[in-house]
Amino acid sequence: MSTEQLAVQQARKAFLTGRSKPLEYRIQQLKNLSRFITEREKDITDALRKDLYKSENSTQLYEILGLVGEINLAVSKLSEWAAPRPVSKNLLTMSDEVFIHPEPLGVVLIIGAWNYPIAVTLQPLVGAIAAGNAAITKPSEVSSHTAEVLELLRHYLDPEMYPVVTGGVPETQELLKQRFDHIFYTGNSTVGKLVMVAAAHHLTPVTLELGGKSPCYIDKNCDIRIACRRITWGKYVNCGQTCIAPDYILCEPSIQDKVIDEIQKCIKEFYTHDPKSFADYGRIINQRHFKRLIALIEDSTVAVGGDSDEVECYIAPTVLRDVTSLSKVMQEEIFGPILPVVTINGIKEAIQFINEREKPLALYVFSSSNKVIKQIISDTSSGALLANDCLVHYTISDLPFGGVGNSGTGRYHGKYSFDQLSHLRSCLIKKLNMEMVNQMRYPPHTAEKLRWARFFLLKQINLAKWRQMAQVAMVAALASFVVQRFLR
């Protein structure tokens, strides 16, 4: 039996003991996860420095703060999320107990990504633990130093319920052969399709957090200076290796020079005249991705940056001008510090350009006009839409984070993580009395019974209102009288 098979078998055996059902157990595991982050903070920081050249402050800002916030939210709200959820009823079920009961799915597989290897690996784990599941965590082997740190979770979490399996493609393939109750994958769409195929063998539901080319439309009637500050930050954080980074800019030819000039100013302000030696500017994850990125700009005109160092996997913040839809850089998600500027003639052409391509994980629009913003919302589709900013929707736990179409399926963050990794079980509890009310649904089916069934089934009850008015009993008595009077 392989290591992967054994881990899954032990996790399922542990789950079937029922020990993850009590909320106290889940809360304790979440607190242990928080303790892991606190006690291993230096190990995490050192690993991310080696993997992606992230500074200590960048690690805090982009990896740890949001994760800690998710854990704290889950701990404080778990009893509310896990409680039965009453629903509205019709007259036929007015005396019944009708509710949604969240229950654990079982054993979840979480396959993490390398670009934010702490945040995007452990945030789904927060949801899995909160929902009462067992979970196998598979960190990305590309960010190898961080994967080694995540192996230390065995000293903090229940090792049978929450094992960490490391390794490369063979280990991931072996895991995908096993039966899970849910698979949560973060990465690119190519591998996402392979995950979906493997999951189909066991009819396993999936959450796929993918990516794509997230457009950024700049309306000529906006504050271009402020727009470019926010775009520059969103694009070059983590050296452009962010799934929701602005992938390319759409703007009219009349403002292209102004946009490029403002972005160049921001690059110098944020990363100095020498980003290579600046502590808060990262590196490309490895030489394979470095070479891929360099190849993408071969047929384009570099307006800003373009410097590189293969030995250090360094690519300077780069802006390309006069890019067309046929340019190499427009054929795939960039996932690096390269920002193409594509010129279009107005908002209609921008919308057409966006809609002719796969639905993106995020769509950005910068405009001072609410009409323009609402038109983009109305006439396009994306995982998320942000007006006049970039990336910050990821920080809001009450917003579901996820893609649509080629950019992913499913959603998470906050309560959405809990619901995504729970089975929302429909429950109805009826008493063995008031049998006469049921006569209208029993054969023979007469026109009179149908008339009354239509009344009872189509009349919705606002449960809270009925409770406030204390009239449920009175209505039940009335219903019983009607049935006995007219349907016997």
Coordinates of C-alpha atoms in Angstrom, one line a residue:
M1 CA 0.0 0.0 0.0
S2 CA 1.4 3.4 -1.0
T3 CA 1.9 6.2 1.4
E4 CA -0.9 8.1 -0.3
Q5 CA -3.3 5.2 0.0
L6 CA -2.5 4.7 3.7
A7 CA -3.0 8.4 4.5
V8 CA -6.4 8.4 2.9
Q9 CA -7.4 5.1 4.6
Q10 CA -6.3 6.4 8.0
A11 CA -8.2 9.7 7.5
R12 CA -11.4 7.9 6.5
K13 CA -11.1 5.5 9.5
A14 CA -10.6 8.5 11.8
F15 CA -13.5 10.4 10.3
L16 CA -15.8 7.4 10.8
T17 CA -15.1 7.4 14.5
G18 CA -17.2 10.6 14.6
R19 CA -14.7 12.5 16.6
S20 CA -14.8 15.6 14.3
K21 CA -18.6 16.0 14.8
P22 CA -18.5 17.9 18.1
L23 CA -17.9 21.6 17.6
E24 CA -15.5 21.7 20.5
Y25 CA -13.1 19.3 18.6
R26 CA -13.2 21.5 15.4
I27 CA -12.6 24.7 17.4
Q28 CA -9.6 23.1 19.1
Q29 CA -8.1 22.0 15.8
L30 CA -8.6 25.5 14.4
K31 CA -6.9 27.0 17.5
N32 CA -4.1 24.5 17.0
L33 CA -3.7 25.7 13.4
S34 CA -3.5 29.2 14.6
R35 CA -0.8 28.2 17.1
F36 CA 1.1 26.6 14.2
I37 CA 1.2 29.9 12.4
T38 CA 2.3 31.8 15.5
E39 CA 5.0 29.3 16.6
R40 CA 6.3 28.6 13.1
E41 CA 6.2 32.1 11.9
K42 CA 10.0 32.3 11.4
D43 CA 10.1 29.0 9.6
I44 CA 7.3 30.2 7.3
T45 CA 9.0 33.5 6.6
D46 CA 12.4 31.8 5.9
A47 CA 10.8 29.3 3.6
L48 CA 8.9 31.9 1.6
R49 CA 12.1 33.9 1.3
K50 CA 13.8 30.9 -0.2
D51 CA 10.9 29.9 -2.5
L52 CA 9.7 33.3 -3.8
Y53 CA 12.1 35.9 -2.3
K54 CA 9.2 37.3 -0.2
S55 CA 10.2 39.7 2.5
E56 CA 9.0 39.2 6.1
N57 CA 6.5 42.1 5.9
S58 CA 5.2 40.8 2.6
T59 CA 4.7 37.4 4.1
Q60 CA 2.7 38.9 7.0
L61 CA 0.6 41.1 4.7
Y62 CA -0.2 38.6 1.9
E63 CA 0.1 35.2 3.5
I64 CA -0.6 35.3 7.2
L65 CA -3.0 38.1 8.1
G66 CA -5.9 36.9 5.9
L67 CA -5.4 33.3 7.1
V68 CA -5.5 34.3 10.7
G69 CA -8.6 36.3 10.1
E70 CA -10.3 33.3 8.5
I71 CA -9.4 31.1 11.5
N72 CA -10.7 33.7 14.0
L73 CA -13.9 34.1 12.0
A74 CA -14.5 30.4 11.9
V75 CA -13.9 30.0 15.6
S76 CA -16.3 32.8 16.5
K77 CA -19.0 31.9 14.0
L78 CA -18.9 28.1 14.0
S79 CA -21.8 27.5 16.3
E80 CA -23.9 29.8 14.1
W81 CA -22.8 28.2 10.8
A82 CA -23.3 24.6 12.0
A83 CA -26.8 25.2 13.5
P84 CA -29.9 24.0 11.8
R85 CA -31.3 26.6 9.4
P86 CA -35.1 26.9 9.4
V87 CA -36.7 27.5 6.1
S88 CA -40.1 28.9 4.9
K89 CA -43.0 26.4 4.8
N90 CA -46.3 26.1 3.0
L91 CA -49.7 25.4 4.6
L92 CA -49.4 21.7 4.1
T93 CA -46.2 21.6 6.2
M94 CA -46.9 24.4 8.6
S95 CA -46.9 22.1 11.7
D96 CA -43.8 20.3 10.7
E97 CA -40.2 21.0 11.6
V98 CA -38.4 21.9 8.4
F99 CA -34.7 22.9 8.3
I100 CA -31.3 22.5 6.6
H101 CA -28.8 20.5 8.6
P102 CA -25.1 21.2 7.7
E103 CA -23.2 17.9 8.0
P104 CA -19.6 17.0 7.1
L105 CA -18.9 15.6 3.7
G106 CA -16.2 13.1 4.8
V107 CA -12.6 13.1 3.5
V108 CA -11.5 16.1 1.6
L109 CA -8.4 16.4 -0.6
I110 CA -6.8 19.9 -0.7
I111 CA -4.2 20.5 -3.4
G112 CA -2.4 23.8 -2.8
A113 CA -0.6 26.2 -5.1
W114 CA 2.9 27.5 -5.1
N115 CA 2.4 31.3 -5.5
Y116 CA 0.9 31.9 -2.0
P117 CA 1.7 28.5 -0.6
I118 CA 0.6 29.2 2.9
A119 CA -2.6 31.2 2.3
V120 CA -4.1 29.3 -0.6
T121 CA -3.3 25.9 1.0
L122 CA -4.4 26.5 4.5
Q123 CA -7.5 28.7 3.9
P124 CA -9.4 25.7 2.4
L125 CA -8.2 23.6 5.3
V126 CA -9.9 26.1 7.7
G127 CA -13.1 25.4 5.9
A128 CA -12.6 21.7 5.9
I129 CA -11.9 21.6 9.6
A130 CA -14.8 23.9 10.5
A131 CA -17.2 21.8 8.5
G132 CA -16.1 18.6 10.4
N133 CA -14.3 16.8 7.6
A134 CA -11.1 14.9 7.6
A135 CA -8.6 16.5 5.1
I136 CA -5.5 15.4 3.2
T137 CA -3.3 18.4 2.4
K138 CA -1.0 18.2 -0.6
P139 CA 1.2 21.3 -0.8
S140 CA 2.8 22.3 -4.1
E141 CA 6.2 20.7 -4.6
V142 CA 7.2 23.8 -6.6
S143 CA 7.5 25.8 -3.4
S144 CA 9.5 23.1 -1.8
H145 CA 10.8 24.9 1.3
T146 CA 7.2 25.9 2.3
A147 CA 6.0 22.3 1.7
E148 CA 8.6 21.2 4.2
V149 CA 7.3 23.6 6.8
L150 CA 3.7 22.5 6.2
E151 CA 4.8 18.9 7.1
L152 CA 5.2 20.2 10.7
L153 CA 1.4 20.5 10.9
R154 CA 1.5 16.9 12.2
H155 CA 2.7 18.3 15.5
Y156 CA -0.3 20.6 15.8
L157 CA -3.3 19.0 14.2
D158 CA -4.8 15.5 14.6
P159 CA -2.3 13.6 12.5
E160 CA -4.8 10.9 11.5
M161 CA -7.5 13.3 10.5
Y162 CA -5.3 16.0 8.8
P163 CA -2.2 14.4 7.3
V164 CA 0.1 16.3 4.9
V165 CA 1.3 14.4 1.9
T166 CA 4.3 15.9 0.1
G167 CA 5.9 15.0 -3.3
G168 CA 5.5 15.8 -6.9
V169 CA 3.4 14.7 -9.8
P170 CA 3.5 10.9 -9.1
E171 CA 2.3 11.5 -5.5
T172 CA -0.5 13.8 -6.7
Q173 CA -1.6 11.3 -9.3
E174 CA -1.7 8.5 -6.7
L175 CA -3.8 10.7 -4.5
L176 CA -6.2 11.4 -7.3
K177 CA -6.8 7.7 -7.8
Q178 CA -8.2 7.4 -4.3
R179 CA -11.9 8.1 -3.4
F180 CA -12.6 11.4 -1.7
D181 CA -15.8 13.1 -0.8
H182 CA -14.5 16.5 -2.2
I183 CA -11.4 17.7 -4.0
F184 CA -10.3 21.3 -3.6
Y185 CA -7.7 22.3 -6.1
T186 CA -6.0 25.7 -6.6
G187 CA -3.8 26.1 -9.7
N188 CA -4.1 26.4 -13.5
S189 CA -6.9 25.3 -15.8
T190 CA -4.8 22.6 -17.5
V191 CA -4.2 20.7 -14.3
G192 CA -7.8 21.6 -13.2
K193 CA -9.1 19.6 -16.1
L194 CA -7.0 16.6 -15.0
V195 CA -8.3 16.9 -11.5
M196 CA -11.9 17.0 -12.7
V197 CA -11.4 13.9 -14.9
A198 CA -9.9 12.0 -11.9
A199 CA -12.7 13.1 -9.7
A200 CA -15.3 11.9 -12.2
H201 CA -14.2 8.3 -11.7
H202 CA -15.7 8.4 -8.2
L203 CA -18.3 11.1 -8.9
T204 CA -16.4 13.3 -6.5
P205 CA -17.5 17.0 -6.4
V206 CA -14.7 19.5 -6.9
T207 CA -13.9 23.1 -6.1
L208 CA -11.5 24.4 -8.8
E209 CA -9.8 27.8 -8.0
L210 CA -8.1 28.5 -11.3
G211 CA -7.2 31.8 -13.0
G212 CA -7.0 33.1 -16.5
K213 CA -6.4 36.5 -18.1
S214 CA -8.1 39.1 -15.8
P215 CA -8.7 42.2 -17.9
C216 CA -8.3 45.8 -16.6
Y217 CA -10.3 48.4 -18.5
I218 CA -9.3 52.1 -17.9
D219 CA -11.9 54.6 -19.0
K220 CA -10.4 57.8 -20.4
N221 CA -12.7 59.8 -18.0
C222 CA -11.1 58.7 -14.8
D223 CA -8.3 59.8 -12.5
I224 CA -5.5 58.0 -14.4
R225 CA -2.9 58.7 -11.9
I226 CA -4.8 57.0 -9.0
A227 CA -5.9 54.2 -11.3
C228 CA -2.3 53.4 -12.3
R229 CA -1.1 53.4 -8.7
R230 CA -3.7 50.7 -7.8
I231 CA -3.1 48.7 -10.9
T232 CA 0.7 48.9 -10.4
W233 CA 0.3 47.5 -6.9
G234 CA -2.1 44.8 -8.0
K235 CA 0.0 43.7 -10.9
Y236 CA 3.5 43.5 -9.4
V237 CA 2.8 42.3 -5.9
N238 CA 4.4 38.8 -5.5
C239 CA 6.2 39.6 -8.8
G240 CA 3.0 39.3 -10.7
Q241 CA 2.4 35.7 -9.6
T242 CA -1.1 36.2 -8.4
C243 CA -4.1 34.5 -9.9
I244 CA -6.2 37.7 -9.7
A245 CA -3.5 40.1 -10.9
P246 CA -4.5 42.4 -13.7
D247 CA -3.3 40.4 -16.7
Y248 CA -3.6 43.2 -19.3
I249 CA -4.9 46.7 -19.7
L250 CA -7.5 47.8 -22.2
C251 CA -7.6 51.6 -22.9
E252 CA -8.1 54.0 -25.8
P253 CA -5.1 55.0 -27.9
S254 CA -5.4 58.6 -26.7
I255 CA -4.4 57.7 -23.1
Q256 CA -1.9 54.8 -23.7
D257 CA 1.1 57.1 -23.3
K258 CA -0.3 58.6 -20.1
V259 CA -1.1 55.2 -18.6
I260 CA 2.4 53.9 -19.3
D261 CA 4.0 57.0 -17.9
E262 CA 2.0 56.9 -14.7
I263 CA 2.8 53.2 -14.2
Q264 CA 6.5 53.8 -14.7
K265 CA 6.4 56.5 -12.0
C266 CA 4.6 54.1 -9.7
I267 CA 7.2 51.4 -10.3
K268 CA 10.0 53.7 -9.3
E269 CA 8.1 54.9 -6.3
F270 CA 7.1 51.4 -5.0
Y271 CA 10.3 49.5 -6.0
T272 CA 12.9 52.2 -6.4
H273 CA 15.1 52.7 -9.5
D274 CA 16.6 49.2 -8.8
P275 CA 13.8 46.7 -8.1
K276 CA 16.3 43.8 -8.2
S277 CA 17.9 44.9 -5.0
F278 CA 14.7 46.0 -3.3
A279 CA 13.5 43.7 -0.5
D280 CA 9.8 43.8 -1.3
Y281 CA 10.2 42.8 -5.0
G282 CA 10.2 39.1 -5.4
R283 CA 11.5 36.5 -7.9
I284 CA 10.0 34.1 -10.4
I285 CA 9.4 30.8 -8.8
N286 CA 11.9 28.8 -11.0
Q287 CA 13.8 28.9 -14.3
R288 CA 11.1 27.0 -16.2
H289 CA 8.6 29.8 -15.5
F290 CA 11.3 32.4 -16.1
K291 CA 12.0 31.1 -19.6
R292 CA 8.3 30.9 -20.3
L293 CA 7.8 34.5 -19.4
I294 CA 10.8 35.8 -21.4
A295 CA 9.4 34.0 -24.4
L296 CA 6.1 35.8 -24.0
I297 CA 7.6 39.2 -24.7
E298 CA 9.7 38.3 -27.7
D299 CA 7.3 39.8 -30.3
S300 CA 6.1 42.8 -28.3
T301 CA 7.4 46.3 -27.7
V302 CA 8.8 46.9 -24.2
A303 CA 7.9 50.4 -22.9
V304 CA 9.0 50.0 -19.3
G305 CA 11.5 47.5 -17.7
G306 CA 12.3 44.3 -19.6
D307 CA 15.5 43.7 -17.7
S308 CA 16.1 40.1 -16.5
D309 CA 18.6 37.8 -14.8
E310 CA 18.1 34.1 -15.4
V311 CA 20.4 33.0 -12.6
E312 CA 18.3 34.9 -10.0
C313 CA 15.0 34.3 -11.8
Y314 CA 14.6 38.1 -11.8
I315 CA 12.4 39.9 -14.3
A316 CA 11.9 43.7 -13.8
P317 CA 8.4 45.2 -13.6
T318 CA 7.7 45.4 -17.3
V319 CA 5.1 47.2 -19.4
L320 CA 4.4 46.4 -23.1
R321 CA 2.8 48.8 -25.5
D322 CA 0.7 48.5 -28.7
V323 CA 0.0 44.8 -27.9
T324 CA -2.5 43.0 -30.1
S325 CA -4.7 40.0 -29.6
L326 CA -2.3 38.0 -31.7
S327 CA 0.8 38.8 -29.6
K328 CA 2.3 35.8 -27.7
V329 CA 1.6 37.5 -24.4
M330 CA -2.1 37.4 -25.1
Q331 CA -2.3 33.7 -25.7
E332 CA -2.1 32.5 -22.1
E333 CA -2.3 33.7 -18.5
I334 CA 0.9 35.7 -17.9
F335 CA 1.4 35.0 -14.2
G336 CA 4.5 37.2 -13.9
P337 CA 5.5 40.9 -13.8
I338 CA 4.6 41.7 -17.4
L339 CA 1.7 44.1 -18.2
P340 CA 0.6 44.4 -21.8
V341 CA -1.4 47.5 -22.9
V342 CA -4.0 46.7 -25.6
T343 CA -5.7 49.7 -27.2
I344 CA -9.4 49.6 -28.0
N345 CA -11.9 52.2 -29.2
G346 CA -14.3 52.8 -26.3
I347 CA -16.2 50.7 -23.9
K348 CA -18.3 48.7 -26.4
E349 CA -15.1 47.4 -28.1
A350 CA -13.6 46.6 -24.6
I351 CA -16.7 44.6 -23.7
Q352 CA -16.5 42.7 -27.0
F353 CA -12.8 42.0 -26.5
I354 CA -13.5 40.6 -23.0
N355 CA -16.5 38.5 -24.0
E356 CA -14.7 36.9 -26.9
R357 CA -12.4 35.2 -24.4
E358 CA -12.7 32.8 -21.5
K359 CA -14.5 34.2 -18.4
P360 CA -11.8 35.6 -16.1
L361 CA -11.4 35.1 -12.4
A362 CA -11.5 38.8 -11.9
L363 CA -12.4 41.8 -14.0
Y364 CA -11.2 45.4 -13.2
V365 CA -12.7 48.6 -14.4
F366 CA -11.5 52.1 -13.6
S367 CA -13.9 54.9 -14.3
S368 CA -15.5 57.9 -12.6
S369 CA -18.8 57.1 -14.3
N370 CA -21.3 54.8 -12.6
K371 CA -22.9 54.3 -16.0
V372 CA -19.7 52.8 -17.3
I373 CA -19.2 50.6 -14.3
K374 CA -22.8 49.3 -14.4
Q375 CA -22.5 48.6 -18.1
I376 CA -19.4 46.5 -17.5
I377 CA -21.2 44.6 -14.7
S378 CA -24.3 44.1 -16.9
D379 CA -22.6 43.1 -20.1
T380 CA -19.7 40.8 -18.9
S381 CA -19.2 37.8 -16.7
S382 CA -16.3 37.0 -14.3
G383 CA -15.6 35.4 -11.0
A384 CA -15.5 38.9 -9.4
L385 CA -15.7 42.5 -10.6
L386 CA -13.9 45.4 -8.9
A387 CA -14.4 49.0 -9.8
N388 CA -11.5 51.4 -9.1
D389 CA -9.3 48.9 -7.3
C390 CA -7.5 45.6 -7.6
L391 CA -7.3 42.4 -5.5
V392 CA -8.9 43.8 -2.3
H393 CA -12.1 41.7 -2.7
Y394 CA -10.0 38.7 -1.6
T395 CA -9.8 40.2 1.9
I396 CA -13.5 40.3 2.4
S397 CA -14.7 37.0 4.0
D398 CA -18.4 37.8 3.3
L399 CA -17.7 37.8 -0.4
P400 CA -17.5 34.4 -2.1
F401 CA -14.2 33.9 -3.9
G402 CA -14.2 31.8 -7.0
G403 CA -14.3 31.6 -10.7
V404 CA -16.8 30.9 -13.5
G405 CA -16.4 28.8 -16.5
N406 CA -12.7 28.3 -17.4
S407 CA -11.6 30.3 -14.3
G408 CA -13.0 27.8 -11.9
T409 CA -16.0 26.3 -10.1
G410 CA -17.1 26.6 -6.5
R411 CA -16.3 29.3 -4.0
Y412 CA -14.8 29.8 -0.6
H413 CA -13.8 32.2 2.2
G414 CA -15.7 32.6 5.5
K415 CA -19.1 30.9 5.6
Y416 CA -18.8 30.1 1.9
S417 CA -15.8 27.7 2.8
F418 CA -18.0 26.0 5.4
D419 CA -20.9 25.6 3.1
Q420 CA -18.8 24.5 0.2
L421 CA -17.3 21.7 2.2
S422 CA -20.5 20.7 3.9
H423 CA -23.5 18.7 2.8
L424 CA -26.6 20.9 3.4
R425 CA -29.0 18.2 4.3
S426 CA -32.7 18.9 3.8
C427 CA -34.7 17.7 6.8
L428 CA -38.5 17.5 7.6
I429 CA -39.9 16.1 10.8
K430 CA -43.6 15.4 10.8
K431 CA -45.8 14.2 13.7
L432 CA -47.9 11.1 13.4
N433 CA -51.2 13.0 13.9
M434 CA -53.5 15.3 11.9
E435 CA -53.8 12.6 9.2
M436 CA -56.9 14.1 7.8
V437 CA -54.8 17.0 6.4
N438 CA -53.2 14.4 4.1
Q439 CA -56.4 13.2 2.5
M440 CA -56.0 15.7 -0.3
R441 CA -52.8 13.9 -1.5
Y442 CA -54.1 10.4 -1.3
P443 CA -55.9 8.7 -4.2
P444 CA -58.4 8.9 -5.6
H445 CA -57.4 12.4 -7.0
T446 CA -60.5 14.4 -7.5
A447 CA -60.9 17.9 -8.7
E448 CA -61.9 19.0 -5.2
K449 CA -58.8 17.6 -3.7
L450 CA -56.7 19.2 -6.4
R451 CA -58.2 22.6 -5.7
W452 CA -57.4 22.3 -2.0
A453 CA -54.0 20.9 -2.6
R454 CA -53.2 23.9 -4.9
F455 CA -54.2 26.2 -2.1
F456 CA -52.2 24.4 0.6
L457 CA -49.1 23.9 -1.5
L458 CA -48.8 27.3 -3.1
K459 CA -49.5 29.4 0.0
Q460 CA -46.1 30.2 1.5
I461 CA -45.6 30.9 5.1
N462 CA -43.1 33.4 6.5
L463 CA -42.0 31.3 9.6
A464 CA -40.7 34.3 11.6
K465 CA -43.9 36.2 11.0
W466 CA -46.1 33.3 12.0
R467 CA -44.1 32.7 15.2
Q468 CA -44.5 36.4 16.1
M469 CA -48.2 36.3 15.6
A470 CA -48.6 33.0 17.4
Q471 CA -51.2 31.9 14.9
V472 CA -49.7 28.6 13.7
A473 CA -52.0 26.5 16.0
M474 CA -55.1 28.4 14.9
V475 CA -54.3 27.9 11.2
A476 CA -53.7 24.2 11.8
A477 CA -57.1 23.9 13.4
L478 CA -58.7 25.8 10.5
A479 CA -57.0 23.5 8.0
S480 CA -58.2 20.4 9.9
F481 CA -61.8 21.8 9.9
V482 CA -61.7 22.5 6.1
V483 CA -60.5 19.0 5.3
Q484 CA -63.1 17.3 7.5
R485 CA -65.8 19.5 6.2
F486 CA -65.2 19.3 2.5
L487 CA -62.9 16.3 1.7
R488 CA -64.2 13.4 3.8

